[in-house]
């Protein structure tokens, strides 16, 4: 695809996708909304971070049907030397008004490996910590209509195991993946929240013991989509390493998991790179202007 960012020294970062629109950021920190189908794009106005030297920046992009508006959320946080200190800032960009607004600050600690929000049920979602000392991860959602954060309860899991969590939207539902070691194997549990915001509606879709396909830990095993007839789930397995406090992908691959036969099938795609990110894109004619 011929993207609007021009020549870049590093790979393009996709901040989010929704209804055929992509939010992307270039080497200089400029953010674009881009519709590859119409080849139209728009540079977002810049907005300052209102404190110096932020530790990290997080984004999420989605559509609010109530206001008929596309919104980009930017959250920044600064951790001080004191572990209890946190300085945060949250802003929302509106495509309809083409401007940024500061909203109420958030009071949780974001997790480094997932910097981009997951869109489901007209809300963006991240895994977070409630305190910097906490080892327990929590799920938080940002309602694109009310522009408020709320915590969503996770299913009851065995707390004596070390879990590696990830979240995704699959089939219109929030999907939670918990990967952990059990004796000499790696176990992947996949949960789906059938009724948004209701803890009791979590159901375990898959419990997968498959050391052959997950030879090393830590790794992220992320469900992406159901097959057309709904009897298989496509997974992306991402092998990770940590360097100077940051997680990097070593290798990625796709596999199908057969829900009824509980079998795994390799997916061979010629020419794809060793390491990659996965984003869903559907062609559309959504305009990029103040009257989205």
PDB file of N, CA and C in Angstrom, residues 98-173:
ATOM      1  N   UNK A  98     -12.227  18.081  14.727  1.00  0.00           N
ATOM      2  CA  UNK A  98     -10.808  18.201  14.370  1.00  0.00           C
ATOM      3  C   UNK A  98     -10.003  18.903  15.464  1.00  0.00           C
ATOM      4  N   UNK A  99     -10.235  18.501  16.710  1.00  0.00           N
ATOM      5  CA  UNK A  99      -9.462  19.087  17.805  1.00  0.00           C
ATOM      6  C   UNK A  99      -9.342  18.083  18.954  1.00  0.00           C
ATOM      7  N   UNK A 100      -8.383  18.364  19.836  1.00  0.00           N
ATOM      8  CA  UNK A 100      -8.138  17.549  21.020  1.00  0.00           C
ATOM      9  C   UNK A 100      -8.801  18.203  22.233  1.00  0.00           C
ATOM     10  N   UNK A 101      -9.260  17.364  23.159  1.00  0.00           N
ATOM     11  CA  UNK A 101      -9.769  17.842  24.445  1.00  0.00           C
ATOM     12  C   UNK A 101      -9.144  17.022  25.558  1.00  0.00           C
ATOM     13  N   UNK A 102      -8.789  17.676  26.643  1.00  0.00           N
ATOM     14  CA  UNK A 102      -8.303  16.932  27.799  1.00  0.00           C
ATOM     15  C   UNK A 102      -9.497  16.443  28.607  1.00  0.00           C
ATOM     16  N   UNK A 103      -9.433  15.188  29.038  1.00  0.00           N
ATOM     17  CA  UNK A 103     -10.503  14.605  29.839  1.00  0.00           C
ATOM     18  C   UNK A 103      -9.937  14.239  31.213  1.00  0.00           C
ATOM     19  N   UNK A 104     -10.776  13.660  32.046  1.00  0.00           N
ATOM     20  CA  UNK A 104     -10.368  13.316  33.405  1.00  0.00           C
ATOM     21  C   UNK A 104      -9.180  12.364  33.385  1.00  0.00           C
ATOM     22  N   UNK A 105      -8.182  12.628  34.247  1.00  0.00           N
ATOM     23  CA  UNK A 105      -6.996  11.770  34.322  1.00  0.00           C
ATOM     24  C   UNK A 105      -7.388  10.373  34.798  1.00  0.00           C
ATOM     25  N   UNK A 106      -6.564   9.408  34.444  1.00  0.00           N
ATOM     26  CA  UNK A 106      -6.811   8.031  34.862  1.00  0.00           C
ATOM     27  C   UNK A 106      -5.942   7.697  36.070  1.00  0.00           C
ATOM     28  N   UNK A 107      -6.366   6.712  36.843  1.00  0.00           N
ATOM     29  CA  UNK A 107      -5.669   6.381  38.099  1.00  0.00           C
ATOM     30  C   UNK A 107      -5.263   4.915  38.126  1.00  0.00           C
ATOM     31  N   UNK A 108      -4.687   4.447  37.031  1.00  0.00           N
ATOM     32  CA  UNK A 108      -4.186   3.084  36.975  1.00  0.00           C
ATOM     33  C   UNK A 108      -2.863   3.089  36.226  1.00  0.00           C
ATOM     34  N   UNK A 109      -2.170   1.953  36.259  1.00  0.00           N
ATOM     35  CA  UNK A 109      -0.848   1.832  35.652  1.00  0.00           C
ATOM     36  C   UNK A 109      -0.943   0.921  34.442  1.00  0.00           C
ATOM     37  N   UNK A 110      -0.554   1.455  33.297  1.00  0.00           N
ATOM     38  CA  UNK A 110      -0.670   0.702  32.050  1.00  0.00           C
ATOM     39  C   UNK A 110       0.463  -0.299  31.912  1.00  0.00           C
ATOM     40  N   UNK A 111       0.190  -1.391  31.200  1.00  0.00           N
ATOM     41  CA  UNK A 111       1.148  -2.487  31.029  1.00  0.00           C
ATOM     42  C   UNK A 111       1.868  -2.303  29.703  1.00  0.00           C
ATOM     43  N   UNK A 112       3.177  -2.457  29.730  1.00  0.00           N
ATOM     44  CA  UNK A 112       4.005  -1.998  28.617  1.00  0.00           C
ATOM     45  C   UNK A 112       3.781  -2.728  27.304  1.00  0.00           C
ATOM     46  N   UNK A 113       3.487  -4.040  27.327  1.00  0.00           N
ATOM     47  CA  UNK A 113       3.510  -4.781  26.063  1.00  0.00           C
ATOM     48  C   UNK A 113       2.278  -4.508  25.188  1.00  0.00           C
ATOM     49  N   UNK A 114       1.241  -3.900  25.724  1.00  0.00           N
ATOM     50  CA  UNK A 114       0.052  -3.639  24.918  1.00  0.00           C
ATOM     51  C   UNK A 114      -0.277  -2.148  24.997  1.00  0.00           C
ATOM     52  N   UNK A 115       0.233  -1.383  24.020  1.00  0.00           N
ATOM     53  CA  UNK A 115       0.081   0.068  24.071  1.00  0.00           C
ATOM     54  C   UNK A 115      -1.122   0.574  23.291  1.00  0.00           C
ATOM     55  N   UNK A 116      -1.796  -0.307  22.563  1.00  0.00           N
ATOM     56  CA  UNK A 116      -2.896   0.121  21.723  1.00  0.00           C
ATOM     57  C   UNK A 116      -4.191  -0.535  22.196  1.00  0.00           C
ATOM     58  N   UNK A 117      -5.230   0.270  22.361  1.00  0.00           N
ATOM     59  CA  UNK A 117      -6.485  -0.216  22.904  1.00  0.00           C
ATOM     60  C   UNK A 117      -7.212  -1.165  21.966  1.00  0.00           C
ATOM     61  N   UNK A 118      -7.951  -2.105  22.544  1.00  0.00           N
ATOM     62  CA  UNK A 118      -8.744  -3.081  21.802  1.00  0.00           C
ATOM     63  C   UNK A 118     -10.189  -2.596  21.779  1.00  0.00           C
ATOM     64  N   UNK A 119     -10.760  -2.493  20.569  1.00  0.00           N
ATOM     65  CA  UNK A 119     -12.099  -1.947  20.392  1.00  0.00           C
ATOM     66  C   UNK A 119     -13.142  -3.054  20.397  1.00  0.00           C
ATOM     67  N   UNK A 120     -14.123  -2.930  21.304  1.00  0.00           N
ATOM     68  CA  UNK A 120     -15.265  -3.846  21.355  1.00  0.00           C
ATOM     69  C   UNK A 120     -16.375  -3.170  22.152  1.00  0.00           C
ATOM     70  N   UNK A 121     -17.622  -3.384  21.755  1.00  0.00           N
ATOM     71  CA  UNK A 121     -18.775  -2.824  22.468  1.00  0.00           C
ATOM     72  C   UNK A 121     -18.685  -1.314  22.631  1.00  0.00           C
ATOM     73  N   UNK A 122     -18.240  -0.626  21.584  1.00  0.00           N
ATOM     74  CA  UNK A 122     -18.120   0.834  21.576  1.00  0.00           C
ATOM     75  C   UNK A 122     -17.224   1.351  22.703  1.00  0.00           C
ATOM     76  N   UNK A 123     -16.231   0.547  23.054  1.00  0.00           N
ATOM     77  CA  UNK A 123     -15.282   0.943  24.095  1.00  0.00           C
ATOM     78  C   UNK A 123     -13.895   0.431  23.723  1.00  0.00           C
ATOM     79  N   UNK A 124     -12.875   1.099  24.237  1.00  0.00           N
ATOM     80  CA  UNK A 124     -11.481   0.686  24.065  1.00  0.00           C
ATOM     81  C   UNK A 124     -10.988   0.052  25.359  1.00  0.00           C
ATOM     82  N   UNK A 125     -10.122  -0.959  25.236  1.00  0.00           N
ATOM     83  CA  UNK A 125      -9.740  -1.747  26.408  1.00  0.00           C
ATOM     84  C   UNK A 125      -8.236  -1.959  26.486  1.00  0.00           C
ATOM     85  N   UNK A 126      -7.735  -1.958  27.729  1.00  0.00           N
ATOM     86  CA  UNK A 126      -6.336  -2.238  28.028  1.00  0.00           C
ATOM     87  C   UNK A 126      -6.259  -3.090  29.285  1.00  0.00           C
ATOM     88  N   UNK A 127      -5.182  -3.871  29.389  1.00  0.00           N
ATOM     89  CA  UNK A 127      -4.856  -4.544  30.648  1.00  0.00           C
ATOM     90  C   UNK A 127      -3.986  -3.594  31.464  1.00  0.00           C
ATOM     91  N   UNK A 128      -4.293  -3.468  32.771  1.00  0.00           N
ATOM     92  CA  UNK A 128      -3.622  -2.472  33.605  1.00  0.00           C
ATOM     93  C   UNK A 128      -3.362  -3.050  34.994  1.00  0.00           C
ATOM     94  N   UNK A 129      -2.558  -2.315  35.776  1.00  0.00           N
ATOM     95  CA  UNK A 129      -2.408  -2.557  37.206  1.00  0.00           C
ATOM     96  C   UNK A 129      -3.096  -1.430  37.962  1.00  0.00           C
ATOM     97  N   UNK A 130      -3.742  -1.747  39.085  1.00  0.00           N
ATOM     98  CA  UNK A 130      -4.360  -0.697  39.893  1.00  0.00           C
ATOM     99  C   UNK A 130      -3.320   0.070  40.701  1.00  0.00           C
ATOM    100  N   UNK A 131      -2.237  -0.601  41.090  1.00  0.00           N
ATOM    101  CA  UNK A 131      -1.134   0.052  41.802  1.00  0.00           C
ATOM    102  C   UNK A 131       0.174  -0.451  41.214  1.00  0.00           C
ATOM    103  N   UNK A 132       1.274   0.308  41.350  1.00  0.00           N
ATOM    104  CA  UNK A 132       2.560  -0.159  40.796  1.00  0.00           C
ATOM    105  C   UNK A 132       3.100  -1.378  41.523  1.00  0.00           C
ATOM    106  N   UNK A 133       2.677  -1.605  42.767  1.00  0.00           N
ATOM    107  CA  UNK A 133       3.157  -2.763  43.529  1.00  0.00           C
ATOM    108  C   UNK A 133       2.350  -4.026  43.222  1.00  0.00           C
ATOM    109  N   UNK A 134       1.202  -3.862  42.573  1.00  0.00           N
ATOM    110  CA  UNK A 134       0.316  -4.994  42.345  1.00  0.00           C
ATOM    111  C   UNK A 134       0.857  -5.906  41.260  1.00  0.00           C
ATOM    112  N   UNK A 135       0.694  -7.211  41.418  1.00  0.00           N
ATOM    113  CA  UNK A 135       1.039  -8.174  40.380  1.00  0.00           C
ATOM    114  C   UNK A 135      -0.216  -8.645  39.650  1.00  0.00           C
ATOM    115  N   UNK A 136      -1.380  -8.266  40.177  1.00  0.00           N
ATOM    116  CA  UNK A 136      -2.645  -8.697  39.586  1.00  0.00           C
ATOM    117  C   UNK A 136      -3.064  -7.738  38.486  1.00  0.00           C
ATOM    118  N   UNK A 137      -3.298  -8.270  37.297  1.00  0.00           N
ATOM    119  CA  UNK A 137      -3.708  -7.447  36.170  1.00  0.00           C
ATOM    120  C   UNK A 137      -5.227  -7.261  36.173  1.00  0.00           C
ATOM    121  N   UNK A 138      -5.647  -6.097  35.674  1.00  0.00           N
ATOM    122  CA  UNK A 138      -7.062  -5.767  35.602  1.00  0.00           C
ATOM    123  C   UNK A 138      -7.400  -5.305  34.192  1.00  0.00           C
ATOM    124  N   UNK A 139      -8.668  -5.432  33.842  1.00  0.00           N
ATOM    125  CA  UNK A 139      -9.160  -5.010  32.537  1.00  0.00           C
ATOM    126  C   UNK A 139      -9.923  -3.701  32.703  1.00  0.00           C
ATOM    127  N   UNK A 140      -9.510  -2.684  31.945  1.00  0.00           N
ATOM    128  CA  UNK A 140     -10.192  -1.395  32.003  1.00  0.00           C
ATOM    129  C   UNK A 140     -10.742  -1.055  30.619  1.00  0.00           C
ATOM    130  N   UNK A 141     -11.911  -0.437  30.586  1.00  0.00           N
ATOM    131  CA  UNK A 141     -12.532  -0.017  29.337  1.00  0.00           C
ATOM    132  C   UNK A 141     -12.785   1.480  29.331  1.00  0.00           C
ATOM    133  N   UNK A 142     -12.678   2.070  28.145  1.00  0.00           N
ATOM    134  CA  UNK A 142     -12.964   3.493  27.959  1.00  0.00           C
ATOM    135  C   UNK A 142     -14.162   3.610  27.039  1.00  0.00           C
ATOM    136  N   UNK A 143     -15.279   4.090  27.573  1.00  0.00           N
ATOM    137  CA  UNK A 143     -16.511   4.229  26.804  1.00  0.00           C
ATOM    138  C   UNK A 143     -16.379   5.423  25.868  1.00  0.00           C
ATOM    139  N   UNK A 144     -16.479   5.186  24.556  1.00  0.00           N
ATOM    140  CA  UNK A 144     -16.286   6.259  23.582  1.00  0.00           C
ATOM    141  C   UNK A 144     -17.439   7.257  23.591  1.00  0.00           C
ATOM    142  N   UNK A 145     -18.587   6.876  24.147  1.00  0.00           N
ATOM    143  CA  UNK A 145     -19.721   7.784  24.226  1.00  0.00           C
ATOM    144  C   UNK A 145     -19.637   8.705  25.433  1.00  0.00           C
ATOM    145  N   UNK A 146     -19.481   8.115  26.622  1.00  0.00           N
ATOM    146  CA  UNK A 146     -19.415   8.901  27.860  1.00  0.00           C
ATOM    147  C   UNK A 146     -18.028   9.453  28.134  1.00  0.00           C
ATOM    148  N   UNK A 147     -17.014   8.874  27.455  1.00  0.00           N
ATOM    149  CA  UNK A 147     -15.609   9.251  27.642  1.00  0.00           C
ATOM    150  C   UNK A 147     -15.184   9.078  29.100  1.00  0.00           C
ATOM    151  N   UNK A 148     -15.583   7.942  29.662  1.00  0.00           N
ATOM    152  CA  UNK A 148     -15.220   7.595  31.029  1.00  0.00           C
ATOM    153  C   UNK A 148     -14.591   6.206  31.059  1.00  0.00           C
ATOM    154  N   UNK A 149     -13.678   6.008  32.041  1.00  0.00           N
ATOM    155  CA  UNK A 149     -13.036   4.717  32.245  1.00  0.00           C
ATOM    156  C   UNK A 149     -13.835   3.904  33.258  1.00  0.00           C
ATOM    157  N   UNK A 150     -13.817   2.579  33.087  1.00  0.00           N
ATOM    158  CA  UNK A 150     -14.426   1.685  34.076  1.00  0.00           C
ATOM    159  C   UNK A 150     -13.662   0.372  34.084  1.00  0.00           C
ATOM    160  N   UNK A 151     -13.608  -0.253  35.268  1.00  0.00           N
ATOM    161  CA  UNK A 151     -12.977  -1.564  35.389  1.00  0.00           C
ATOM    162  C   UNK A 151     -14.006  -2.648  35.100  1.00  0.00           C
ATOM    163  N   UNK A 152     -13.563  -3.679  34.366  1.00  0.00           N
ATOM    164  CA  UNK A 152     -14.395  -4.836  34.053  1.00  0.00           C
ATOM    165  C   UNK A 152     -13.822  -6.040  34.778  1.00  0.00           C
ATOM    166  N   UNK A 153     -14.672  -6.783  35.452  1.00  0.00           N
ATOM    167  CA  UNK A 153     -14.198  -7.927  36.228  1.00  0.00           C
ATOM    168  C   UNK A 153     -13.793  -9.077  35.311  1.00  0.00           C
ATOM    169  N   UNK A 154     -12.668  -9.700  35.667  1.00  0.00           N
ATOM    170  CA  UNK A 154     -12.160 -10.849  34.919  1.00  0.00           C
ATOM    171  C   UNK A 154     -12.753 -12.136  35.466  1.00  0.00           C
ATOM    172  N   UNK A 155     -12.669 -13.237  34.725  1.00  0.00           N
ATOM    173  CA  UNK A 155     -13.143 -14.516  35.261  1.00  0.00           C
ATOM    174  C   UNK A 155     -12.255 -14.963  36.413  1.00  0.00           C
ATOM    175  N   UNK A 156     -12.791 -15.833  37.242  1.00  0.00           N
ATOM    176  CA  UNK A 156     -12.016 -16.381  38.366  1.00  0.00           C
ATOM    177  C   UNK A 156     -10.987 -17.363  37.818  1.00  0.00           C
ATOM    178  N   UNK A 157      -9.719 -17.039  38.036  1.00  0.00           N
ATOM    179  CA  UNK A 157      -8.627 -17.885  37.569  1.00  0.00           C
ATOM    180  C   UNK A 157      -7.835 -18.391  38.762  1.00  0.00           C
ATOM    181  N   UNK A 158      -7.041 -19.430  38.549  1.00  0.00           N
ATOM    182  CA  UNK A 158      -6.193 -19.967  39.621  1.00  0.00           C
ATOM    183  C   UNK A 158      -5.094 -18.959  39.936  1.00  0.00           C
ATOM    184  N   UNK A 159      -5.129 -18.398  41.114  1.00  0.00           N
ATOM    185  CA  UNK A 159      -4.213 -17.313  41.444  1.00  0.00           C
ATOM    186  C   UNK A 159      -2.816 -17.801  41.816  1.00  0.00           C
ATOM    187  N   UNK A 160      -2.627 -19.134  41.919  1.00  0.00           N
ATOM    188  CA  UNK A 160      -1.311 -19.635  42.278  1.00  0.00           C
ATOM    189  C   UNK A 160      -0.431 -19.858  41.049  1.00  0.00           C
ATOM    190  N   UNK A 161      -0.917 -19.500  39.862  1.00  0.00           N
ATOM    191  CA  UNK A 161      -0.137 -19.666  38.638  1.00  0.00           C
ATOM    192  C   UNK A 161       0.276 -18.303  38.095  1.00  0.00           C
ATOM    193  N   UNK A 162       1.410 -18.267  37.385  1.00  0.00           N
ATOM    194  CA  UNK A 162       1.891 -17.049  36.745  1.00  0.00           C
ATOM    195  C   UNK A 162       1.292 -16.972  35.350  1.00  0.00           C
ATOM    196  N   UNK A 163       0.391 -16.022  35.152  1.00  0.00           N
ATOM    197  CA  UNK A 163      -0.309 -15.891  33.879  1.00  0.00           C
ATOM    198  C   UNK A 163       0.330 -14.813  33.019  1.00  0.00           C
ATOM    199  N   UNK A 164       0.332 -15.058  31.710  1.00  0.00           N
ATOM    200  CA  UNK A 164       0.644 -14.023  30.737  1.00  0.00           C
ATOM    201  C   UNK A 164      -0.653 -13.723  30.007  1.00  0.00           C
ATOM    202  N   UNK A 165      -1.199 -12.522  30.202  1.00  0.00           N
ATOM    203  CA  UNK A 165      -2.506 -12.170  29.665  1.00  0.00           C
ATOM    204  C   UNK A 165      -2.389 -11.426  28.344  1.00  0.00           C
ATOM    205  N   UNK A 166      -3.442 -11.547  27.539  1.00  0.00           N
ATOM    206  CA  UNK A 166      -3.618 -10.642  26.417  1.00  0.00           C
ATOM    207  C   UNK A 166      -5.109 -10.552  26.131  1.00  0.00           C
ATOM    208  N   UNK A 167      -5.522  -9.442  25.526  1.00  0.00           N
ATOM    209  CA  UNK A 167      -6.930  -9.269  25.187  1.00  0.00           C
ATOM    210  C   UNK A 167      -7.052  -8.991  23.695  1.00  0.00           C
ATOM    211  N   UNK A 168      -8.208  -9.327  23.166  1.00  0.00           N
ATOM    212  CA  UNK A 168      -8.495  -9.119  21.750  1.00  0.00           C
ATOM    213  C   UNK A 168     -10.006  -9.036  21.601  1.00  0.00           C
ATOM    214  N   UNK A 169     -10.464  -8.501  20.500  1.00  0.00           N
ATOM    215  CA  UNK A 169     -11.877  -8.560  20.154  1.00  0.00           C
ATOM    216  C   UNK A 169     -12.044  -9.665  19.121  1.00  0.00           C
ATOM    217  N   UNK A 170     -12.980 -10.573  19.377  1.00  0.00           N
ATOM    218  CA  UNK A 170     -13.202 -11.678  18.445  1.00  0.00           C
ATOM    219  C   UNK A 170     -14.699 -11.951  18.347  1.00  0.00           C
ATOM    220  N   UNK A 171     -15.220 -11.899  17.133  1.00  0.00           N
ATOM    221  CA  UNK A 171     -16.647 -12.121  16.953  1.00  0.00           C
ATOM    222  C   UNK A 171     -17.502 -11.076  17.636  1.00  0.00           C
ATOM    223  N   UNK A 172     -16.948  -9.886  17.851  1.00  0.00           N
ATOM    224  CA  UNK A 172     -17.684  -8.811  18.517  1.00  0.00           C
ATOM    225  C   UNK A 172     -17.609  -8.843  20.025  1.00  0.00           C
ATOM    226  N   UNK A 173     -16.894  -9.833  20.596  1.00  0.00           N
ATOM    227  CA  UNK A 173     -16.788  -9.974  22.036  1.00  0.00           C
ATOM    228  C   UNK A 173     -15.365  -9.688  22.515  1.00  0.00           C
TER     229      UNK A 173
END
